[in-house]
GROMACS .gro file of N, CA and C in nm:
model
  132
    1MET      N    1   0.084  -0.119   0.000
    1MET     CA    2   0.001  -0.001   0.002
    1MET      C    3   0.088   0.126   0.001
    2ASP      N    4   0.070   0.210  -0.100
    2ASP     CA    5   0.144   0.337  -0.106
    2ASP      C    6   0.092   0.443  -0.021
    3LYS      N    7   0.168   0.509   0.060
    3LYS     CA    8   0.115   0.608   0.150
    3LYS      C    9   0.190   0.739   0.122
    4ASN      N   10   0.115   0.849   0.121
    4ASN     CA   11   0.175   0.977   0.110
    4ASN      C   12   0.212   1.027   0.252
    5SER      N   13   0.308   1.117   0.255
    5SER     CA   14   0.348   1.171   0.388
    5SER      C   15   0.400   1.307   0.388
    6LEU      N   16   0.384   1.373   0.498
    6LEU     CA   17   0.438   1.506   0.529
    6LEU      C   18   0.512   1.489   0.663
    7ALA      N   19   0.559   1.598   0.717
    7ALA     CA   20   0.638   1.596   0.840
    7ALA      C   21   0.606   1.487   0.935
    8HIS      N   22   0.499   1.492   1.000
    8HIS     CA   23   0.458   1.385   1.102
    8HIS      C   24   0.332   1.311   1.068
    9THR      N   25   0.288   1.311   0.948
    9THR     CA   26   0.166   1.248   0.917
    9THR      C   27   0.184   1.160   0.792
   10LYS      N   28   0.096   1.054   0.784
   10LYS     CA   29   0.093   0.968   0.667
   10LYS      C   30  -0.052   0.941   0.633
   11TRP      N   31  -0.084   0.931   0.508
   11TRP     CA   32  -0.226   0.909   0.467
   11TRP      C   33  -0.237   0.830   0.340
   12ASN      N   34  -0.341   0.769   0.312
   12ASN     CA   35  -0.368   0.690   0.198
   12ASN      C   36  -0.508   0.730   0.151
   13CYS      N   37  -0.515   0.824   0.062
   13CYS     CA   38  -0.642   0.882   0.020
   13CYS      C   39  -0.696   0.805  -0.108
   14LYS      N   40  -0.820   0.754  -0.104
   14LYS     CA   41  -0.875   0.682  -0.214
   14LYS      C   42  -1.003   0.745  -0.267
   15TYR      N   43  -1.021   0.877  -0.230
   15TYR     CA   44  -1.145   0.941  -0.278
   15TYR      C   45  -1.112   1.052  -0.375
   16HIS      N   46  -1.203   1.067  -0.475
   16HIS     CA   47  -1.195   1.177  -0.570
   16HIS      C   48  -1.314   1.266  -0.548
   17ILE      N   49  -1.287   1.383  -0.495
   17ILE     CA   50  -1.391   1.476  -0.455
   17ILE      C   51  -1.395   1.595  -0.559
   18VAL      N   52  -1.511   1.626  -0.610
   18VAL     CA   53  -1.531   1.733  -0.697
   18VAL      C   54  -1.621   1.834  -0.636
   19PHE      N   55  -1.587   1.961  -0.623
   19PHE     CA   56  -1.674   2.063  -0.573
   19PHE      C   57  -1.729   2.139  -0.689
   20THR      N   58  -1.860   2.155  -0.692
   20THR     CA   59  -1.927   2.221  -0.804
   20THR      C   60  -2.006   2.344  -0.752
   21PRO      N   61  -1.979   2.463  -0.800
   21PRO     CA   62  -2.054   2.579  -0.748
   21PRO      C   63  -2.200   2.564  -0.775
   22LYS      N   64  -2.287   2.631  -0.693
   22LYS     CA   65  -2.424   2.615  -0.694
   22LYS      C   66  -2.488   2.635  -0.837
   23TYR      N   67  -2.446   2.737  -0.905
   23TYR     CA   68  -2.510   2.765  -1.033
   23TYR      C   69  -2.457   2.676  -1.142
   24ARG      N   70  -2.336   2.635  -1.135
   24ARG     CA   71  -2.284   2.539  -1.234
   24ARG      C   72  -2.355   2.411  -1.223
   25ARG      N   73  -2.390   2.366  -1.100
   25ARG     CA   74  -2.458   2.240  -1.075
   25ARG      C   75  -2.598   2.247  -1.148
   26GLN      N   76  -2.661   2.362  -1.138
   26GLN     CA   77  -2.792   2.366  -1.204
   26GLN      C   78  -2.781   2.360  -1.353
   27ALA      N   79  -2.676   2.417  -1.409
   27ALA     CA   80  -2.650   2.407  -1.559
   27ALA      C   81  -2.626   2.264  -1.598
   28ILE      N   82  -2.543   2.195  -1.527
   28ILE     CA   83  -2.519   2.053  -1.555
   28ILE      C   84  -2.640   1.969  -1.542
   29TYR      N   85  -2.718   1.989  -1.434
   29TYR     CA   86  -2.838   1.914  -1.410
   29TYR      C   87  -2.934   1.936  -1.523
   30GLY      N   88  -2.951   2.057  -1.576
   30GLY     CA   89  -3.037   2.086  -1.686
   30GLY      C   90  -3.008   2.010  -1.811
   31LYS      N   91  -2.879   1.999  -1.842
   31LYS     CA   92  -2.829   1.922  -1.963
   31LYS      C   93  -2.863   1.775  -1.943
   32ILE      N   94  -2.832   1.727  -1.829
   32ILE     CA   95  -2.862   1.581  -1.803
   32ILE      C   96  -3.006   1.549  -1.809
   33LYS      N   97  -3.091   1.637  -1.751
   33LYS     CA   98  -3.235   1.621  -1.753
   33LYS      C   99  -3.290   1.619  -1.896
   34LYS      N  100  -3.245   1.706  -1.983
   34LYS     CA  101  -3.278   1.709  -2.118
   34LYS      C  102  -3.246   1.575  -2.195
   35ARG      N  103  -3.130   1.533  -2.166
   35ARG     CA  104  -3.085   1.402  -2.229
   35ARG      C  105  -3.167   1.288  -2.183
   36TYR      N  106  -3.196   1.277  -2.058
   36TYR     CA  107  -3.283   1.163  -2.010
   36TYR      C  108  -3.427   1.172  -2.064
   37ARG      N  109  -3.479   1.289  -2.070
   37ARG     CA  110  -3.617   1.311  -2.132
   37ARG      C  111  -3.615   1.258  -2.276
   38SER      N  112  -3.514   1.301  -2.361
   38SER     CA  113  -3.512   1.259  -2.498
   38SER      C  114  -3.493   1.108  -2.507
   39ASN      N  115  -3.415   1.052  -2.421
   39ASN     CA  116  -3.397   0.905  -2.426
   39ASN      C  117  -3.523   0.827  -2.388
   40ILE      N  118  -3.595   0.882  -2.291
   40ILE     CA  119  -3.724   0.819  -2.255
   40ILE      C  120  -3.827   0.831  -2.363
   41LYS      N  121  -3.829   0.944  -2.432
   41LYS     CA  122  -3.923   0.963  -2.538
   41LYS      C  123  -3.896   0.867  -2.659
   42LYS      N  124  -3.760   0.849  -2.680
   42LYS     CA  125  -3.727   0.755  -2.788
   42LYS      C  126  -3.767   0.606  -2.757
   43THR      N  127  -3.752   0.572  -2.627
   43THR     CA  128  -3.793   0.432  -2.596
   43THR      C  129  -3.938   0.409  -2.589
   44LEU      N  130  -4.016   0.511  -2.566
   44LEU     CA  131  -4.162   0.501  -2.564
   44LEU      C  132  -4.220   0.516  -2.695
   0.00000   0.00000   0.00000
């Protein structure tokens, strides 16, 4: 197991965290929502 370290600490981080600003999140959600709606209409 590979561990990163600084002066007196060691850690093994396995998470990828992405912070999205409030208004950017709404823009992304809108695009995804449109895509899902079109896919559902195609299947029906």
